Amino acid sequence: MDPPRVITTLDDLRAAVGPLRRAGWRVGVVPTMGALHEGHLSLVHASRAECDFTVAWIFVNPSQFGPGEDYARYPRDLQADLDKLAACGVELVFAPAEGEVYGPEHDTWVEPGAVAGPLEGEHRPGHFRGVATIVLKLFNMIAPDAAYFGQKDYQQALVIRRMTADLDLPIEIRVCPIVRESDGLAMSSRNAYLSPAARRRATVLWKSLCLAKELVAGGERGAETIARRMREVILSAEDARIDYVALVDPETLQQVERVDRPTLAALAVRIENTRLIDNCILTVE
Ligand code: PAF
């Protein structure tokens, strides 16, 4: 397949996408920070199946990283990303430099509401403000018909859905299932930070979610009991540190006491200092 065209300026982006939109093409966007893996590529496949034209966005957004987080060392390999996107048939990649996105006087931010408060919001203050701001900017730059996000960042998808509805954006938000390695570890660009031994230990995240599913299938309904058993599985891995293990309402993200309706099990765990997140919906038969 031909390599995609790489655009770095807003003017070129609008010149490329505007005529397609005016011709009535359905435009899909896949927002990413690069370091692409099969999870991202599943979003590309979904967009290409549902849209006439797909734009992949690659930008490591500084405003969603807190002080001391991994912005500086976040993996960046544009050429490898372009090869993967070419193999999926993507024609256009927007990969702006930081100055193209945030001018020196940039001083306007999107402040998401209650759904951004718990879980990641508690542990990464300001994270969703940065995400919501960049995603709104991206929506305004591309004016897509549909945008594709992964379920691994469950709370991010909720924040973006809320923002899209509240700000009357005419964009369909599509959320695609988590893609996992063969041992269950959710695919993530940050998995690349893990040493081989830590990579093996990281399977405790998925094991703890599987245990939660088994407990619910076996009749357990107590959220605290399930969360405690999940924590035990996670802490069986040497050096695992838990940010949160939470059983929450899938829409509000408020804690539940009993799992007697669909419930989100969400977790954030540090293994060898790499912060990993994962989740699943617990369903009651
Ligand atoms: O999910 C991500 O990779 C990022 O949060 C996003 C949506 C591309 C915004 O920078």
PDB file of N, CA, C and O in Angstrom, residues 33 35 37-40 42-43 74 119-120 124 127-128 148-158 174-181 184-191 205-206 209 244 253 264-269 274-281:
ATOM      1  N   MET A  33      -2.008   9.161  20.124  1.00  0.00           N
ATOM      2  CA  MET A  33      -0.738   9.805  20.463  1.00  0.00           C
ATOM      3  C   MET A  33       0.417   9.019  19.847  1.00  0.00           C
ATOM      4  O   MET A  33       1.564   9.104  20.311  1.00  0.00           O
ATOM      5  N   ALA A  35       2.744   5.674  18.655  1.00  0.00           N
ATOM      6  CA  ALA A  35       3.161   4.391  19.240  1.00  0.00           C
ATOM      7  C   ALA A  35       2.038   3.374  19.020  1.00  0.00           C
ATOM      8  O   ALA A  35       1.558   2.726  19.954  1.00  0.00           O
ATOM      9  N   HIS A  37      -0.527   0.433  18.153  1.00  0.00           N
ATOM     10  CA  HIS A  37      -0.594  -1.022  18.324  1.00  0.00           C
ATOM     11  C   HIS A  37      -1.927  -1.501  17.751  1.00  0.00           C
ATOM     12  O   HIS A  37      -2.710  -0.694  17.224  1.00  0.00           O
ATOM     13  N   GLU A  38      -2.184  -2.796  17.895  1.00  0.00           N
ATOM     14  CA  GLU A  38      -3.398  -3.364  17.283  1.00  0.00           C
ATOM     15  C   GLU A  38      -4.677  -2.717  17.813  1.00  0.00           C
ATOM     16  O   GLU A  38      -5.701  -2.700  17.127  1.00  0.00           O
ATOM     17  N   GLY A  39      -4.635  -2.216  19.045  1.00  0.00           N
ATOM     18  CA  GLY A  39      -5.818  -1.532  19.575  1.00  0.00           C
ATOM     19  C   GLY A  39      -6.151  -0.312  18.722  1.00  0.00           C
ATOM     20  O   GLY A  39      -7.294  -0.124  18.291  1.00  0.00           O
ATOM     21  N   HIS A  40      -5.124   0.505  18.448  1.00  0.00           N
ATOM     22  CA  HIS A  40      -5.363   1.672  17.577  1.00  0.00           C
ATOM     23  C   HIS A  40      -5.823   1.223  16.193  1.00  0.00           C
ATOM     24  O   HIS A  40      -6.712   1.826  15.593  1.00  0.00           O
ATOM     25  N   SER A  42      -7.433  -1.309  15.316  1.00  0.00           N
ATOM     26  CA  SER A  42      -8.844  -1.744  15.286  1.00  0.00           C
ATOM     27  C   SER A  42      -9.761  -0.528  15.129  1.00  0.00           C
ATOM     28  O   SER A  42     -10.820  -0.621  14.502  1.00  0.00           O
ATOM     29  N   LEU A  43      -9.354   0.628  15.661  1.00  0.00           N
ATOM     30  CA  LEU A  43     -10.144   1.856  15.487  1.00  0.00           C
ATOM     31  C   LEU A  43     -10.080   2.300  14.022  1.00  0.00           C
ATOM     32  O   LEU A  43     -11.071   2.738  13.443  1.00  0.00           O
ATOM     33  N   TYR A  74       7.404   9.483  26.490  1.00  0.00           N
ATOM     34  CA  TYR A  74       6.333   8.754  25.791  1.00  0.00           C
ATOM     35  C   TYR A  74       6.871   8.272  24.445  1.00  0.00           C
ATOM     36  O   TYR A  74       7.509   9.039  23.717  1.00  0.00           O
ATOM     37  N   LEU A 119     -11.886   8.147  39.829  1.00  0.00           N
ATOM     38  CA  LEU A 119     -10.948   7.249  39.132  1.00  0.00           C
ATOM     39  C   LEU A 119      -9.730   8.010  38.586  1.00  0.00           C
ATOM     40  O   LEU A 119      -8.940   8.553  39.338  1.00  0.00           O
ATOM     41  N   GLU A 120      -9.585   8.069  37.260  1.00  0.00           N
ATOM     42  CA  GLU A 120      -8.422   8.767  36.688  1.00  0.00           C
ATOM     43  C   GLU A 120      -8.385  10.222  37.136  1.00  0.00           C
ATOM     44  O   GLU A 120      -7.313  10.791  37.342  1.00  0.00           O
ATOM     45  N   ARG A 124      -5.072  11.688  38.409  1.00  0.00           N
ATOM     46  CA  ARG A 124      -4.358  12.494  37.401  1.00  0.00           C
ATOM     47  C   ARG A 124      -5.079  13.842  37.268  1.00  0.00           C
ATOM     48  O   ARG A 124      -5.751  14.091  36.251  1.00  0.00           O
ATOM     49  N   HIS A 127      -5.909  15.911  33.962  1.00  0.00           N
ATOM     50  CA  HIS A 127      -5.747  15.051  32.780  1.00  0.00           C
ATOM     51  C   HIS A 127      -6.906  15.232  31.800  1.00  0.00           C
ATOM     52  O   HIS A 127      -6.699  15.462  30.599  1.00  0.00           O
ATOM     53  N   PHE A 128      -8.141  15.145  32.304  1.00  0.00           N
ATOM     54  CA  PHE A 128      -9.282  15.195  31.377  1.00  0.00           C
ATOM     55  C   PHE A 128      -9.521  16.600  30.832  1.00  0.00           C
ATOM     56  O   PHE A 128     -10.114  16.758  29.774  1.00  0.00           O
ATOM     57  N   TYR A 148     -13.311   7.811  16.636  1.00  0.00           N
ATOM     58  CA  TYR A 148     -13.171   6.446  17.158  1.00  0.00           C
ATOM     59  C   TYR A 148     -12.227   6.429  18.353  1.00  0.00           C
ATOM     60  O   TYR A 148     -11.084   6.902  18.261  1.00  0.00           O
ATOM     61  N   PHE A 149     -12.718   5.856  19.460  1.00  0.00           N
ATOM     62  CA  PHE A 149     -11.928   5.779  20.694  1.00  0.00           C
ATOM     63  C   PHE A 149     -11.975   4.344  21.208  1.00  0.00           C
ATOM     64  O   PHE A 149     -12.880   3.572  20.872  1.00  0.00           O
ATOM     65  N   GLY A 150     -11.008   4.007  22.066  1.00  0.00           N
ATOM     66  CA  GLY A 150     -10.935   2.649  22.609  1.00  0.00           C
ATOM     67  C   GLY A 150     -11.581   2.573  23.985  1.00  0.00           C
ATOM     68  O   GLY A 150     -11.499   3.509  24.783  1.00  0.00           O
ATOM     69  N   GLN A 151     -12.179   1.441  24.250  1.00  0.00           N
ATOM     70  CA  GLN A 151     -12.851   1.202  25.537  1.00  0.00           C
ATOM     71  C   GLN A 151     -11.859   1.089  26.695  1.00  0.00           C
ATOM     72  O   GLN A 151     -12.232   1.185  27.849  1.00  0.00           O
ATOM     73  N   LYS A 152     -10.568   0.852  26.372  1.00  0.00           N
ATOM     74  CA  LYS A 152      -9.595   0.756  27.475  1.00  0.00           C
ATOM     75  C   LYS A 152      -9.588   2.057  28.272  1.00  0.00           C
ATOM     76  O   LYS A 152      -9.511   2.039  29.486  1.00  0.00           O
ATOM     77  N   ASP A 153      -9.685   3.180  27.556  1.00  0.00           N
ATOM     78  CA  ASP A 153      -9.802   4.475  28.235  1.00  0.00           C
ATOM     79  C   ASP A 153     -11.290   4.768  28.421  1.00  0.00           C
ATOM     80  O   ASP A 153     -11.849   5.695  27.833  1.00  0.00           O
ATOM     81  N   TYR A 154     -11.925   3.939  29.240  1.00  0.00           N
ATOM     82  CA  TYR A 154     -13.387   3.977  29.383  1.00  0.00           C
ATOM     83  C   TYR A 154     -13.858   5.361  29.825  1.00  0.00           C
ATOM     84  O   TYR A 154     -14.792   5.928  29.277  1.00  0.00           O
ATOM     85  N   GLN A 155     -13.180   5.896  30.860  1.00  0.00           N
ATOM     86  CA  GLN A 155     -13.624   7.190  31.394  1.00  0.00           C
ATOM     87  C   GLN A 155     -13.402   8.303  30.363  1.00  0.00           C
ATOM     88  O   GLN A 155     -14.223   9.215  30.231  1.00  0.00           O
ATOM     89  N   GLN A 156     -12.302   8.218  29.634  1.00  0.00           N
ATOM     90  CA  GLN A 156     -12.045   9.204  28.575  1.00  0.00           C
ATOM     91  C   GLN A 156     -13.207   9.222  27.571  1.00  0.00           C
ATOM     92  O   GLN A 156     -13.684  10.296  27.168  1.00  0.00           O
ATOM     93  N   ALA A 157     -13.670   8.023  27.175  1.00  0.00           N
ATOM     94  CA  ALA A 157     -14.772   7.953  26.211  1.00  0.00           C
ATOM     95  C   ALA A 157     -16.034   8.595  26.789  1.00  0.00           C
ATOM     96  O   ALA A 157     -16.768   9.294  26.087  1.00  0.00           O
ATOM     97  N   LEU A 158     -16.283   8.371  28.092  1.00  0.00           N
ATOM     98  CA  LEU A 158     -17.459   8.999  28.717  1.00  0.00           C
ATOM     99  C   LEU A 158     -17.327  10.518  28.730  1.00  0.00           C
ATOM    100  O   LEU A 158     -18.290  11.233  28.453  1.00  0.00           O
ATOM    101  N   ARG A 174     -17.706   6.831  18.506  1.00  0.00           N
ATOM    102  CA  ARG A 174     -17.754   5.370  18.453  1.00  0.00           C
ATOM    103  C   ARG A 174     -16.681   4.825  19.396  1.00  0.00           C
ATOM    104  O   ARG A 174     -15.531   5.286  19.373  1.00  0.00           O
ATOM    105  N   VAL A 175     -17.071   3.862  20.212  1.00  0.00           N
ATOM    106  CA  VAL A 175     -16.129   3.291  21.180  1.00  0.00           C
ATOM    107  C   VAL A 175     -15.960   1.809  20.853  1.00  0.00           C
ATOM    108  O   VAL A 175     -16.942   1.064  20.793  1.00  0.00           O
ATOM    109  N   CYS A 176     -14.715   1.414  20.608  1.00  0.00           N
ATOM    110  CA  CYS A 176     -14.435   0.044  20.138  1.00  0.00           C
ATOM    111  C   CYS A 176     -13.849  -0.797  21.273  1.00  0.00           C
ATOM    112  O   CYS A 176     -13.177  -0.269  22.167  1.00  0.00           O
ATOM    113  N   PRO A 177     -14.083  -2.117  21.222  1.00  0.00           N
ATOM    114  CA  PRO A 177     -13.669  -2.999  22.321  1.00  0.00           C
ATOM    115  C   PRO A 177     -12.155  -2.994  22.563  1.00  0.00           C
ATOM    116  O   PRO A 177     -11.365  -2.728  21.645  1.00  0.00           O
ATOM    117  N   ILE A 178     -11.789  -3.327  23.778  1.00  0.00           N
ATOM    118  CA  ILE A 178     -10.367  -3.446  24.139  1.00  0.00           C
ATOM    119  C   ILE A 178      -9.743  -4.592  23.333  1.00  0.00           C
ATOM    120  O   ILE A 178     -10.347  -5.655  23.202  1.00  0.00           O
ATOM    121  N   VAL A 179      -8.549  -4.349  22.817  1.00  0.00           N
ATOM    122  CA  VAL A 179      -7.806  -5.422  22.137  1.00  0.00           C
ATOM    123  C   VAL A 179      -6.741  -5.913  23.119  1.00  0.00           C
ATOM    124  O   VAL A 179      -6.038  -5.101  23.730  1.00  0.00           O
ATOM    125  N   ARG A 180      -6.657  -7.232  23.276  1.00  0.00           N
ATOM    126  CA  ARG A 180      -5.762  -7.806  24.286  1.00  0.00           C
ATOM    127  C   ARG A 180      -4.670  -8.654  23.655  1.00  0.00           C
ATOM    128  O   ARG A 180      -4.876  -9.246  22.587  1.00  0.00           O
ATOM    129  N   GLU A 181      -3.545  -8.724  24.352  1.00  0.00           N
ATOM    130  CA  GLU A 181      -2.496  -9.688  23.981  1.00  0.00           C
ATOM    131  C   GLU A 181      -3.033 -11.093  24.266  1.00  0.00           C
ATOM    132  O   GLU A 181      -4.053 -11.239  24.960  1.00  0.00           O
ATOM    133  N   GLY A 184      -3.993 -11.808  27.722  1.00  0.00           N
ATOM    134  CA  GLY A 184      -5.043 -10.985  28.322  1.00  0.00           C
ATOM    135  C   GLY A 184      -4.651  -9.549  28.604  1.00  0.00           C
ATOM    136  O   GLY A 184      -5.521  -8.705  28.825  1.00  0.00           O
ATOM    137  N   LEU A 185      -3.354  -9.245  28.596  1.00  0.00           N
ATOM    138  CA  LEU A 185      -2.958  -7.859  28.888  1.00  0.00           C
ATOM    139  C   LEU A 185      -3.541  -6.917  27.831  1.00  0.00           C
ATOM    140  O   LEU A 185      -3.396  -7.153  26.623  1.00  0.00           O
ATOM    141  N   ALA A 186      -4.211  -5.862  28.288  1.00  0.00           N
ATOM    142  CA  ALA A 186      -4.787  -4.900  27.346  1.00  0.00           C
ATOM    143  C   ALA A 186      -3.659  -4.210  26.588  1.00  0.00           C
ATOM    144  O   ALA A 186      -2.658  -3.796  27.190  1.00  0.00           O
ATOM    145  N   MET A 187      -3.821  -4.067  25.273  1.00  0.00           N
ATOM    146  CA  MET A 187      -2.763  -3.394  24.506  1.00  0.00           C
ATOM    147  C   MET A 187      -2.698  -1.931  24.894  1.00  0.00           C
ATOM    148  O   MET A 187      -3.719  -1.278  25.082  1.00  0.00           O
ATOM    149  N   SER A 188      -1.466  -1.441  25.040  1.00  0.00           N
ATOM    150  CA  SER A 188      -1.245  -0.058  25.440  1.00  0.00           C
ATOM    151  C   SER A 188       0.143   0.335  24.972  1.00  0.00           C
ATOM    152  O   SER A 188       1.074  -0.483  25.002  1.00  0.00           O
ATOM    153  N   SER A 189       0.282   1.595  24.562  1.00  0.00           N
ATOM    154  CA  SER A 189       1.614   2.055  24.158  1.00  0.00           C
ATOM    155  C   SER A 189       2.575   1.962  25.337  1.00  0.00           C
ATOM    156  O   SER A 189       3.783   1.802  25.152  1.00  0.00           O
ATOM    157  N   ARG A 190       2.047   2.081  26.544  1.00  0.00           N
ATOM    158  CA  ARG A 190       2.919   2.075  27.733  1.00  0.00           C
ATOM    159  C   ARG A 190       3.429   0.671  28.074  1.00  0.00           C
ATOM    160  O   ARG A 190       4.351   0.547  28.882  1.00  0.00           O
ATOM    161  N   ASN A 191       2.845  -0.385  27.487  1.00  0.00           N
ATOM    162  CA  ASN A 191       3.370  -1.728  27.761  1.00  0.00           C
ATOM    163  C   ASN A 191       4.836  -1.824  27.350  1.00  0.00           C
ATOM    164  O   ASN A 191       5.594  -2.635  27.889  1.00  0.00           O
ATOM    165  N   LEU A 205      -3.517  -7.774  36.067  1.00  0.00           N
ATOM    166  CA  LEU A 205      -4.668  -6.875  35.846  1.00  0.00           C
ATOM    167  C   LEU A 205      -5.831  -7.665  35.242  1.00  0.00           C
ATOM    168  O   LEU A 205      -6.951  -7.643  35.745  1.00  0.00           O
ATOM    169  N   TRP A 206      -5.532  -8.350  34.161  1.00  0.00           N
ATOM    170  CA  TRP A 206      -6.578  -9.120  33.465  1.00  0.00           C
ATOM    171  C   TRP A 206      -7.076 -10.260  34.347  1.00  0.00           C
ATOM    172  O   TRP A 206      -8.265 -10.541  34.418  1.00  0.00           O
ATOM    173  N   LEU A 209      -9.621  -9.005  36.719  1.00  0.00           N
ATOM    174  CA  LEU A 209     -10.925  -8.754  36.072  1.00  0.00           C
ATOM    175  C   LEU A 209     -11.651 -10.077  35.805  1.00  0.00           C
ATOM    176  O   LEU A 209     -12.866 -10.179  35.967  1.00  0.00           O
ATOM    177  N   TYR A 244      -6.181   2.456  42.005  1.00  0.00           N
ATOM    178  CA  TYR A 244      -7.559   2.147  42.411  1.00  0.00           C
ATOM    179  C   TYR A 244      -8.004   0.839  41.792  1.00  0.00           C
ATOM    180  O   TYR A 244      -7.516   0.435  40.730  1.00  0.00           O
ATOM    181  N   LEU A 253     -20.011   6.577  37.032  1.00  0.00           N
ATOM    182  CA  LEU A 253     -18.731   6.208  37.665  1.00  0.00           C
ATOM    183  C   LEU A 253     -18.772   6.360  39.180  1.00  0.00           C
ATOM    184  O   LEU A 253     -17.725   6.421  39.828  1.00  0.00           O
ATOM    185  N   LEU A 264     -19.216  -1.401  36.079  1.00  0.00           N
ATOM    186  CA  LEU A 264     -17.869  -1.297  35.515  1.00  0.00           C
ATOM    187  C   LEU A 264     -16.843  -1.647  36.596  1.00  0.00           C
ATOM    188  O   LEU A 264     -16.855  -1.058  37.681  1.00  0.00           O
ATOM    189  N   ALA A 265     -15.999  -2.628  36.295  1.00  0.00           N
ATOM    190  CA  ALA A 265     -14.834  -2.889  37.152  1.00  0.00           C
ATOM    191  C   ALA A 265     -13.656  -2.186  36.483  1.00  0.00           C
ATOM    192  O   ALA A 265     -13.337  -2.463  35.321  1.00  0.00           O
ATOM    193  N   ALA A 266     -13.055  -1.227  37.178  1.00  0.00           N
ATOM    194  CA  ALA A 266     -11.979  -0.425  36.572  1.00  0.00           C
ATOM    195  C   ALA A 266     -10.786  -0.427  37.497  1.00  0.00           C
ATOM    196  O   ALA A 266     -10.948  -0.403  38.725  1.00  0.00           O
ATOM    197  N   LEU A 267      -9.592  -0.464  36.910  1.00  0.00           N
ATOM    198  CA  LEU A 267      -8.423  -0.462  37.767  1.00  0.00           C
ATOM    199  C   LEU A 267      -7.252   0.265  37.133  1.00  0.00           C
ATOM    200  O   LEU A 267      -7.143   0.394  35.916  1.00  0.00           O
ATOM    201  N   ALA A 268      -6.425   0.798  38.020  1.00  0.00           N
ATOM    202  CA  ALA A 268      -5.163   1.422  37.602  1.00  0.00           C
ATOM    203  C   ALA A 268      -4.097   0.906  38.553  1.00  0.00           C
ATOM    204  O   ALA A 268      -4.259   0.976  39.769  1.00  0.00           O
ATOM    205  N   VAL A 269      -3.043   0.361  37.968  1.00  0.00           N
ATOM    206  CA  VAL A 269      -2.021  -0.332  38.763  1.00  0.00           C
ATOM    207  C   VAL A 269      -0.652   0.058  38.225  1.00  0.00           C
ATOM    208  O   VAL A 269      -0.471   0.168  37.004  1.00  0.00           O
ATOM    209  N   THR A 274       5.399   1.559  35.922  1.00  0.00           N
ATOM    210  CA  THR A 274       4.588   1.867  34.742  1.00  0.00           C
ATOM    211  C   THR A 274       3.122   1.776  35.129  1.00  0.00           C
ATOM    212  O   THR A 274       2.690   0.772  35.693  1.00  0.00           O
ATOM    213  N   ARG A 275       2.380   2.838  34.803  1.00  0.00           N
ATOM    214  CA  ARG A 275       0.974   2.882  35.217  1.00  0.00           C
ATOM    215  C   ARG A 275       0.114   2.285  34.106  1.00  0.00           C
ATOM    216  O   ARG A 275       0.118   2.767  32.975  1.00  0.00           O
ATOM    217  N   LEU A 276      -0.614   1.220  34.464  1.00  0.00           N
ATOM    218  CA  LEU A 276      -1.461   0.517  33.498  1.00  0.00           C
ATOM    219  C   LEU A 276      -2.910   0.622  33.943  1.00  0.00           C
ATOM    220  O   LEU A 276      -3.195   0.570  35.141  1.00  0.00           O
ATOM    221  N   ILE A 277      -3.836   0.762  32.981  1.00  0.00           N
ATOM    222  CA  ILE A 277      -5.251   0.748  33.329  1.00  0.00           C
ATOM    223  C   ILE A 277      -5.953  -0.344  32.537  1.00  0.00           C
ATOM    224  O   ILE A 277      -5.469  -0.783  31.482  1.00  0.00           O
ATOM    225  N   ASP A 278      -7.091  -0.794  33.072  1.00  0.00           N
ATOM    226  CA  ASP A 278      -7.881  -1.812  32.384  1.00  0.00           C
ATOM    227  C   ASP A 278      -9.295  -1.762  32.959  1.00  0.00           C
ATOM    228  O   ASP A 278      -9.517  -1.158  34.015  1.00  0.00           O
ATOM    229  N   ASN A 279     -10.217  -2.389  32.301  1.00  0.00           N
ATOM    230  CA  ASN A 279     -11.592  -2.419  32.819  1.00  0.00           C
ATOM    231  C   ASN A 279     -12.389  -3.475  32.096  1.00  0.00           C
ATOM    232  O   ASN A 279     -11.980  -3.997  31.056  1.00  0.00           O
ATOM    233  N   CYS A 280     -13.542  -3.812  32.692  1.00  0.00           N
ATOM    234  CA  CYS A 280     -14.527  -4.638  31.991  1.00  0.00           C
ATOM    235  C   CYS A 280     -15.890  -4.364  32.620  1.00  0.00           C
ATOM    236  O   CYS A 280     -15.971  -3.846  33.736  1.00  0.00           O
ATOM    237  N   ILE A 281     -16.919  -4.693  31.878  1.00  0.00           N
ATOM    238  CA  ILE A 281     -18.268  -4.577  32.417  1.00  0.00           C
ATOM    239  C   ILE A 281     -18.637  -5.935  33.025  1.00  0.00           C
ATOM    240  O   ILE A 281     -18.505  -6.975  32.374  1.00  0.00           O
TER     241      ILE A 281
END
